[in-house]
C-alpha cells in the first residue's frame, strides 16, 4: 500500500512525503471530504514524536511543487509547532518561527492525541463539517433531545438510544460492499462532545476534548469475536482488545485502536485512521469509501422502509383510501444484507491492490481539475 509514503525509506524522502500529503489534501477536497476545518496528517517517519499537517488554508491554496511551505510540523506532545532549529523542513530564514496563530489548524489536538495514544497510527483524516451522507449515523445530545445543535452546521439527529457518555445509534454504519469492508468491518464507535465535564466545545479545539475522543476510540466494543483474529495482525501493531488497558488523559496504548479504524462524533463529523505502512493512500481510500458507503446504507434503509410500508398485514382502509389499521411487516435494518466476517476478511486482503490503483486515478482526476497548485 503506502510503503512509498511511509516505511520504504530507501526510496522515499521527506520531500516525497510532503508532496504526498498535499496530493492527499487535493484528492480529499476533490471528493468533498475536506470542508471547513477538516484536514489530513501523517506521522514523521524520522521523528515519531512529531507529525506533518497542512497549514490552515483551503486545499486549493496548497501547492505540491512547494509542499514544504504549505505544511507544518507539530509536536505530538502538545500540538505546537516544532521550532525551526529542530524542524525537519529545510532551513528557511523566511519561514516564520513560530508560524502565525492563524496558520495553525484549530483542531490539531485531535491528531496529536490520537498519535500519542496509538503509536501504530501513521496517518489520520479528520472530517469536521459532516458530509450529508454521514448525518444519520451521528447521535443527539441526550435520549430526549432532538432539537437544535451548536456544532459544525450539523443538526441533532434523532437516532439516540443511550446517554451521551455511551452513545449508541439506532442506525449502525456497517459495510454493504467490499469497497468499505476494511474500514467498517468493526462498527464505528461514537463520541458525544456534550458528555465532557469541561466547558463544551463542539469544535474539539482543546487537548482535553481530543484526549476524550481518543479514549472513546480505544473503548470501542464489537460483537463477540467479530473479525478479531483476522484484524489482529493485519497491520503492524495489530488491533487489540477493546481498551481494557486504556488509560484516560492521552496515555499511550500498546496497540492500534480497538479493531475500528473509523470514529464518528455527534454533530461534528468523524475520524479515519491508518496503521503501519498504510499511510496516506490508505486513509484517503478509507475516508472516501466510508462516506460513499454511508450513502449506500441510507439508500438501503429507504428501500427497506418502502418494502415495510408495502408489506402490511391485517389492512383496514377508510373511505378515503387511508390506512386505519395494519401491522408493519418490514424486514428491519438487519435485512439490508451486511457483509459478514468472511467477506470483510476477503475485502481486507484485496485492499492494498485497490488502494494503489485508485490513488493514481484520484490523483490524476484532481490534477485535471485545474484549481489546485502544481
Tab-separated table of C-alpha atoms in Angstrom:
chain	number	residue	atom	x	y	z
A	1	UNK	CA	0.000	0.000	0.000
A	2	UNK	CA	1.510	3.259	1.089
A	3	UNK	CA	5.006	1.978	1.787
A	4	UNK	CA	6.203	4.600	-0.668
A	5	UNK	CA	4.865	7.283	1.624
A	6	UNK	CA	5.952	5.949	4.922
A	7	UNK	CA	8.117	2.917	5.544
A	8	UNK	CA	10.189	2.418	2.402
A	9	UNK	CA	12.810	4.945	3.399
A	10	UNK	CA	15.380	3.740	0.829
A	11	UNK	CA	13.214	5.192	-1.955
A	12	UNK	CA	11.118	7.827	-0.281
A	13	UNK	CA	12.443	11.005	1.290
A	14	UNK	CA	10.667	13.607	3.319
A	15	UNK	CA	10.066	15.859	0.326
A	16	UNK	CA	8.179	12.972	-1.324
A	17	UNK	CA	6.145	12.537	1.850
A	18	UNK	CA	5.302	16.241	1.912
A	19	UNK	CA	4.250	16.169	-1.737
A	20	UNK	CA	2.106	13.127	-0.989
A	21	UNK	CA	0.398	14.932	1.894
A	22	UNK	CA	-0.521	17.881	-0.330
A	23	UNK	CA	-1.714	15.477	-3.036
A	24	UNK	CA	-3.865	13.679	-0.447
A	25	UNK	CA	-5.421	17.025	0.513
A	26	UNK	CA	-6.248	17.704	-3.141
A	27	UNK	CA	-7.797	14.242	-3.591
A	28	UNK	CA	-9.952	14.550	-0.475
A	29	UNK	CA	-11.047	18.071	-1.380
A	30	UNK	CA	-11.977	16.798	-4.843
A	31	UNK	CA	-14.219	14.239	-3.104
A	32	UNK	CA	-15.725	16.960	-0.839
A	33	UNK	CA	-14.127	15.468	2.279
A	34	UNK	CA	-12.102	18.500	3.364
A	35	UNK	CA	-14.597	21.280	4.108
A	36	UNK	CA	-14.124	23.912	6.802
A	37	UNK	CA	-11.652	22.759	9.462
A	38	UNK	CA	-11.129	19.231	8.117
A	39	UNK	CA	-7.569	18.043	7.494
A	40	UNK	CA	-5.254	15.083	6.966
A	41	UNK	CA	-1.914	14.423	8.656
A	42	UNK	CA	0.943	11.919	8.588
A	43	UNK	CA	3.382	10.944	11.330
A	44	UNK	CA	7.008	11.958	10.760
A	45	UNK	CA	8.887	8.726	9.884
A	46	UNK	CA	12.181	10.267	11.009
A	47	UNK	CA	10.780	11.517	14.312
A	48	UNK	CA	7.746	9.594	15.632
A	49	UNK	CA	7.140	12.359	18.191
A	50	UNK	CA	6.019	14.834	15.524
A	51	UNK	CA	3.629	14.878	12.585
A	52	UNK	CA	3.066	16.872	9.417
A	53	UNK	CA	-0.205	18.623	8.634
A	54	UNK	CA	-1.217	21.280	6.078
A	55	UNK	CA	-1.423	24.809	7.401
A	56	UNK	CA	-4.892	26.208	7.966
A	57	UNK	CA	-5.901	27.012	4.398
A	58	UNK	CA	-8.111	25.669	1.655
A	59	UNK	CA	-6.522	22.726	-0.183
A	60	UNK	CA	-6.911	24.817	-3.343
A	61	UNK	CA	-4.195	27.101	-1.945
A	62	UNK	CA	-1.724	24.265	-1.296
A	63	UNK	CA	0.897	23.597	-3.951
A	64	UNK	CA	2.548	20.196	-4.374
A	65	UNK	CA	5.521	21.843	-6.094
A	66	UNK	CA	6.344	23.778	-2.902
A	67	UNK	CA	4.876	21.345	-0.399
A	68	UNK	CA	7.225	22.174	2.473
A	69	UNK	CA	5.971	25.754	2.611
A	70	UNK	CA	2.362	24.519	2.671
A	71	UNK	CA	2.858	22.285	5.712
A	72	UNK	CA	3.541	22.464	9.436
A	73	UNK	CA	5.466	20.095	11.677
A	74	UNK	CA	3.783	19.818	15.082
A	75	UNK	CA	4.825	18.119	18.311
A	76	UNK	CA	2.635	15.197	19.304
A	77	UNK	CA	3.006	16.111	22.975
A	78	UNK	CA	1.227	19.482	22.749
A	79	UNK	CA	0.265	20.031	19.071
A	80	UNK	CA	2.503	23.103	18.960
A	81	UNK	CA	4.930	23.798	16.091
A	82	UNK	CA	8.377	22.235	16.203
A	83	UNK	CA	10.956	25.072	16.482
A	84	UNK	CA	12.719	25.853	13.226
A	85	UNK	CA	16.092	24.901	14.686
A	86	UNK	CA	14.954	21.290	15.190
A	87	UNK	CA	12.378	21.086	12.407
A	88	UNK	CA	12.568	18.560	9.570
A	89	UNK	CA	11.944	21.289	7.000
A	90	UNK	CA	14.868	22.899	5.149
A	91	UNK	CA	16.302	25.878	6.993
A	92	UNK	CA	14.497	28.864	5.548
A	93	UNK	CA	15.087	32.298	7.017
A	94	UNK	CA	11.778	33.485	5.564
A	95	UNK	CA	9.790	30.742	7.271
A	96	UNK	CA	8.069	32.291	10.352
A	97	UNK	CA	9.186	30.812	13.651
A	98	UNK	CA	6.780	30.214	15.243
A	99	UNK	CA	4.189	30.363	12.467
A	100	UNK	CA	1.288	32.811	12.897
A	101	UNK	CA	-1.590	31.546	15.011
A	102	UNK	CA	-3.988	31.711	12.067
A	103	UNK	CA	-1.837	29.156	10.222
A	104	UNK	CA	-2.406	26.515	12.899
A	105	UNK	CA	-5.326	24.111	12.329
A	106	UNK	CA	-7.922	24.772	15.033
A	107	UNK	CA	-8.491	21.085	15.806
A	108	UNK	CA	-4.890	19.917	15.554
A	109	UNK	CA	-5.105	18.390	19.051
A	110	UNK	CA	-7.267	15.585	17.629
A	111	UNK	CA	-4.327	14.410	15.541
A	112	UNK	CA	-1.827	14.856	18.368
A	113	UNK	CA	-3.935	12.952	20.919
A	114	UNK	CA	-4.531	10.015	18.582
A	115	UNK	CA	-0.866	9.770	17.595
A	116	UNK	CA	0.127	9.974	21.266
A	117	UNK	CA	-2.297	7.292	22.395
A	118	UNK	CA	-1.726	4.892	19.490
A	119	UNK	CA	1.917	4.625	18.368
A	120	UNK	CA	0.880	2.336	15.487
A	121	UNK	CA	-1.027	5.128	13.734
A	122	UNK	CA	0.697	6.618	10.691
A	123	UNK	CA	-1.966	8.834	9.114
A	124	UNK	CA	-5.210	10.481	10.280
A	125	UNK	CA	-8.107	12.040	8.387
A	126	UNK	CA	-10.320	14.360	10.420
A	127	UNK	CA	-13.635	15.372	8.831
A	128	UNK	CA	-15.133	18.346	10.646
A	129	UNK	CA	-18.203	19.575	8.742
A	130	UNK	CA	-20.128	16.347	8.416
A	131	UNK	CA	-20.950	15.189	4.859
A	132	UNK	CA	-24.733	14.777	4.482
A	133	UNK	CA	-24.416	11.036	3.892
A	134	UNK	CA	-22.939	10.574	7.381
A	135	UNK	CA	-25.627	12.585	9.158
A	136	UNK	CA	-27.999	9.698	10.085
A	137	UNK	CA	-25.153	7.831	11.782
A	138	UNK	CA	-24.430	10.584	14.314
A	139	UNK	CA	-26.214	10.927	17.639
A	140	UNK	CA	-28.028	13.663	19.563
A	141	UNK	CA	-27.010	15.043	22.925
A	142	UNK	CA	-29.464	13.101	25.071
A	143	UNK	CA	-32.115	10.379	24.806
A	144	UNK	CA	-34.842	13.001	24.645
A	145	UNK	CA	-33.230	15.973	22.918
A	146	UNK	CA	-33.519	16.095	19.134
A	147	UNK	CA	-33.700	19.831	18.615
A	148	UNK	CA	-31.128	22.378	17.516
A	149	UNK	CA	-27.363	21.939	17.509
A	150	UNK	CA	-24.491	24.331	18.102
A	151	UNK	CA	-21.888	22.414	16.130
A	152	UNK	CA	-20.483	22.241	12.610
A	153	UNK	CA	-23.718	23.029	10.728
A	154	UNK	CA	-24.996	19.523	11.527
A	155	UNK	CA	-28.310	19.312	13.470
A	156	UNK	CA	-29.012	16.940	16.313
A	157	UNK	CA	-30.035	13.628	14.850
A	158	UNK	CA	-32.943	11.634	16.376
A	159	UNK	CA	-31.118	8.313	16.488
A	160	UNK	CA	-30.455	8.323	20.240
A	161	UNK	CA	-30.761	5.212	22.373
A	162	UNK	CA	-28.455	5.874	25.344
A	163	UNK	CA	-26.715	8.610	27.325
A	164	UNK	CA	-24.066	10.986	25.908
A	165	UNK	CA	-21.375	9.151	27.888
A	166	UNK	CA	-22.043	5.926	25.999
A	167	UNK	CA	-23.912	6.770	22.780
A	168	UNK	CA	-25.257	4.013	20.558
A	169	UNK	CA	-27.034	4.699	17.255
A	170	UNK	CA	-30.223	3.096	16.103
A	171	UNK	CA	-28.711	3.046	12.620
A	172	UNK	CA	-25.225	1.469	12.598
A	173	UNK	CA	-22.652	2.286	9.942
A	174	UNK	CA	-21.677	-1.133	8.617
A	175	UNK	CA	-20.456	-2.332	5.195
A	176	UNK	CA	-22.730	-3.352	2.350
A	177	UNK	CA	-19.940	-3.520	-0.255
A	178	UNK	CA	-16.303	-4.602	-0.382
A	179	UNK	CA	-15.196	-1.005	-1.004
A	180	UNK	CA	-15.657	-0.139	2.676
A	181	UNK	CA	-15.285	-3.599	4.188
A	182	UNK	CA	-11.825	-2.985	5.660
A	183	UNK	CA	-12.780	0.340	7.243
A	184	UNK	CA	-16.169	-0.763	8.581
A	185	UNK	CA	-15.548	-4.421	9.406
A	186	UNK	CA	-15.980	-3.368	13.024
A	187	UNK	CA	-18.769	-0.899	13.883
A	188	UNK	CA	-17.647	2.713	14.132
A	189	UNK	CA	-17.755	3.951	17.745
A	190	UNK	CA	-19.499	7.226	18.521
A	191	UNK	CA	-18.221	10.185	20.524
A	192	UNK	CA	-20.518	12.795	22.075
A	193	UNK	CA	-18.647	16.029	22.962
A	194	UNK	CA	-21.524	17.155	25.197
A	195	UNK	CA	-20.518	14.462	27.705
A	196	UNK	CA	-17.266	16.306	28.505
A	197	UNK	CA	-17.030	17.592	32.064
A	198	UNK	CA	-15.317	20.809	30.977
A	199	UNK	CA	-16.883	23.633	29.004
A	200	UNK	CA	-18.434	22.199	25.869
A	201	UNK	CA	-16.533	22.963	22.653
A	202	UNK	CA	-18.213	21.388	19.617
A	203	UNK	CA	-15.121	22.112	17.548
A	204	UNK	CA	-12.853	19.986	19.788
A	205	UNK	CA	-10.071	22.557	19.942
A	206	UNK	CA	-8.702	21.638	23.374
A	207	UNK	CA	-6.329	18.858	24.346
A	208	UNK	CA	-8.842	17.600	26.928
A	209	UNK	CA	-11.557	17.192	24.286
A	210	UNK	CA	-9.148	15.498	21.896
A	211	UNK	CA	-7.939	13.119	24.629
A	212	UNK	CA	-11.556	12.191	25.376
A	213	UNK	CA	-12.162	11.438	21.702
A	214	UNK	CA	-9.060	9.232	21.568
A	215	UNK	CA	-10.183	7.385	24.698
A	216	UNK	CA	-13.579	6.721	23.122
A	217	UNK	CA	-11.787	5.213	20.137
A	218	UNK	CA	-9.963	2.851	22.476
A	219	UNK	CA	-13.102	1.720	24.287
A	220	UNK	CA	-14.938	0.688	21.126
A	221	UNK	CA	-16.656	-2.658	21.544
A	222	UNK	CA	-17.660	-5.033	18.776
A	223	UNK	CA	-19.748	-8.175	18.695
A	224	UNK	CA	-18.018	-11.148	20.266
A	225	UNK	CA	-15.250	-12.475	18.082
A	226	UNK	CA	-16.156	-10.232	15.140
A	227	UNK	CA	-13.098	-10.275	12.909
A	228	UNK	CA	-10.882	-10.087	15.994
A	229	UNK	CA	-8.455	-12.753	14.859
A	230	UNK	CA	-8.224	-11.521	11.287
A	231	UNK	CA	-7.909	-7.860	12.101
A	232	UNK	CA	-5.355	-8.500	14.804
A	233	UNK	CA	-2.055	-8.601	12.983
A	234	UNK	CA	-3.477	-7.222	9.743
A	235	UNK	CA	-1.242	-4.219	10.340
A	236	UNK	CA	1.886	-3.936	12.447
A	237	UNK	CA	0.778	-3.197	15.961
A	238	UNK	CA	-2.441	-5.092	15.404
A	239	UNK	CA	-5.921	-4.386	16.654
A	240	UNK	CA	-6.090	-5.326	20.286
A	241	UNK	CA	-8.666	-5.808	22.979
A	242	UNK	CA	-11.208	-3.084	23.284
A	243	UNK	CA	-9.450	-0.722	25.607
A	244	UNK	CA	-9.037	-2.937	28.661
A	245	UNK	CA	-5.627	-1.417	29.215
A	246	UNK	CA	-6.591	2.062	28.162
A	247	UNK	CA	-5.900	4.976	30.449
A	248	UNK	CA	-7.504	8.376	30.229
A	249	UNK	CA	-5.514	11.541	29.684
A	250	UNK	CA	-3.820	10.527	26.440
A	251	UNK	CA	-1.788	7.620	27.812
A	252	UNK	CA	-0.051	5.528	25.171
A	253	UNK	CA	-1.667	2.308	24.021
A	254	UNK	CA	0.475	-0.698	23.175
A	255	UNK	CA	-1.616	-1.283	20.083
A	256	UNK	CA	-3.761	0.442	17.492
A	257	UNK	CA	-7.376	1.433	18.161
A	258	UNK	CA	-9.571	-1.475	19.140
A	259	UNK	CA	-10.495	-3.007	15.786
A	260	UNK	CA	-12.268	0.065	14.477
A	261	UNK	CA	-10.465	2.475	12.156
A	262	UNK	CA	-13.391	4.912	11.942
A	263	UNK	CA	-14.910	7.045	14.708
A	264	UNK	CA	-17.960	9.302	14.372
A	265	UNK	CA	-18.531	12.408	16.507
A	266	UNK	CA	-22.037	13.703	17.217
A	267	UNK	CA	-22.847	16.967	15.468
A	268	UNK	CA	-19.307	17.143	14.153
A	269	UNK	CA	-18.088	14.557	11.655
A	270	UNK	CA	-15.577	11.795	12.133
A	271	UNK	CA	-12.046	10.437	12.142
A	272	UNK	CA	-10.475	7.800	9.896
A	273	UNK	CA	-7.045	6.333	10.673
A	274	UNK	CA	-4.389	4.161	9.074
A	275	UNK	CA	-1.769	1.995	10.759
A	276	UNK	CA	1.741	0.756	9.958
A	277	UNK	CA	2.586	1.034	6.253
A	278	UNK	CA	-0.923	2.019	5.173
A	279	UNK	CA	-0.288	5.742	5.418
A	280	UNK	CA	-1.714	8.488	3.257
A	281	UNK	CA	-3.086	6.456	0.378
A	282	UNK	CA	-4.911	4.059	2.684
A	283	UNK	CA	-6.506	6.731	4.848
A	284	UNK	CA	-7.735	8.537	1.705
A	285	UNK	CA	-9.169	5.284	0.357
A	286	UNK	CA	-10.944	4.588	3.625
A	287	UNK	CA	-12.271	8.110	4.020
A	288	UNK	CA	-13.807	8.187	0.560
A	289	UNK	CA	-15.099	4.635	0.987
A	290	UNK	CA	-16.766	5.326	4.335
A	291	UNK	CA	-18.631	8.404	3.098
A	292	UNK	CA	-19.754	6.626	-0.083
A	293	UNK	CA	-20.826	3.570	1.910
A	294	UNK	CA	-22.884	5.755	4.225
A	295	UNK	CA	-24.805	6.895	1.163
A	296	UNK	CA	-25.423	3.292	0.130
A	297	UNK	CA	-26.685	2.400	3.604
A	298	UNK	CA	-29.045	5.384	3.541
A	299	UNK	CA	-30.410	4.212	0.205
A	300	UNK	CA	-30.756	0.689	1.577
A	301	UNK	CA	-32.686	1.946	4.589
A	302	UNK	CA	-35.048	3.802	2.251
A	303	UNK	CA	-35.637	0.602	0.276
A	304	UNK	CA	-36.229	-1.413	3.447
A	305	UNK	CA	-38.683	1.244	4.615
A	306	UNK	CA	-40.523	1.116	1.311
A	307	UNK	CA	-40.742	-2.671	1.485
A	308	UNK	CA	-42.039	-2.399	5.048
A	309	UNK	CA	-44.741	0.049	4.010
A	310	UNK	CA	-45.905	-2.262	1.235
A	311	UNK	CA	-45.733	-5.369	3.393
A	312	UNK	CA	-48.707	-4.605	5.611
A	313	UNK	CA	-50.754	-7.285	7.304
A	314	UNK	CA	-54.351	-7.033	8.566
A	315	UNK	CA	-55.006	-3.910	6.500
A	316	UNK	CA	-58.123	-1.804	7.054
A	317	UNK	CA	-58.697	1.287	4.954
A	318	UNK	CA	-61.062	4.177	5.491
A	319	UNK	CA	-63.408	5.611	2.874
A	320	UNK	CA	-60.708	7.955	1.547
A	321	UNK	CA	-58.249	5.151	0.933
A	322	UNK	CA	-56.152	5.893	4.031
A	323	UNK	CA	-54.857	3.115	6.213
A	324	UNK	CA	-56.760	2.840	9.501
A	325	UNK	CA	-55.187	-0.295	10.946
A	326	UNK	CA	-52.342	-2.518	9.942
A	327	UNK	CA	-49.331	-4.433	11.049
A	328	UNK	CA	-45.988	-3.387	9.584
A	329	UNK	CA	-44.070	-6.378	8.272
A	330	UNK	CA	-40.817	-4.612	7.358
A	331	UNK	CA	-37.541	-6.533	7.290
A	332	UNK	CA	-35.697	-4.070	9.549
A	333	UNK	CA	-32.116	-2.794	9.354
A	334	UNK	CA	-30.700	-6.314	9.638
A	335	UNK	CA	-32.436	-7.091	6.362
A	336	UNK	CA	-30.043	-4.814	4.481
A	337	UNK	CA	-27.624	-7.683	3.964
A	338	UNK	CA	-24.472	-6.503	5.748
A	339	UNK	CA	-21.219	-8.134	4.694
A	340	UNK	CA	-20.195	-10.969	7.004
A	341	UNK	CA	-16.875	-11.831	8.617
A	342	UNK	CA	-15.597	-13.857	5.668
A	343	UNK	CA	-16.498	-11.178	3.132
A	344	UNK	CA	-14.855	-8.424	5.192
A	345	UNK	CA	-11.693	-10.509	5.523
A	346	UNK	CA	-11.633	-11.012	1.754
A	347	UNK	CA	-12.081	-7.288	1.222
A	348	UNK	CA	-9.224	-6.593	3.621
A	349	UNK	CA	-6.914	-8.970	1.744
A	350	UNK	CA	-7.536	-7.104	-1.528
A	351	UNK	CA	-7.264	-3.601	-0.110
A	352	UNK	CA	-3.619	-2.943	-0.993
A	353	UNK	CA	-4.074	-3.590	-4.696
A	354	UNK	CA	-7.192	-1.439	-4.906
A	355	UNK	CA	-5.647	1.411	-2.919
A	356	UNK	CA	-2.671	1.693	-5.283
A	357	UNK	CA	-4.918	1.683	-8.350
A	358	UNK	CA	-7.417	4.250	-7.084
A	359	UNK	CA	-4.806	6.568	-5.594
A	360	UNK	CA	-3.255	7.172	-9.020
A	361	UNK	CA	-6.638	7.632	-10.682
A	362	UNK	CA	-7.802	10.047	-7.998
A	363	UNK	CA	-4.518	11.968	-8.208
A	364	UNK	CA	-4.944	12.430	-11.942
A	365	UNK	CA	-8.589	13.434	-11.597
A	366	UNK	CA	-7.710	16.093	-9.034
A	367	UNK	CA	-4.852	17.287	-11.236
A	368	UNK	CA	-7.196	17.716	-14.200
A	369	UNK	CA	-9.469	19.946	-12.120
A	370	UNK	CA	-7.037	22.794	-12.749
A	371	UNK	CA	-7.854	24.505	-9.455
A	372	UNK	CA	-5.035	23.046	-7.346
A	373	UNK	CA	-1.460	24.272	-7.165
A	374	UNK	CA	1.013	22.282	-9.239
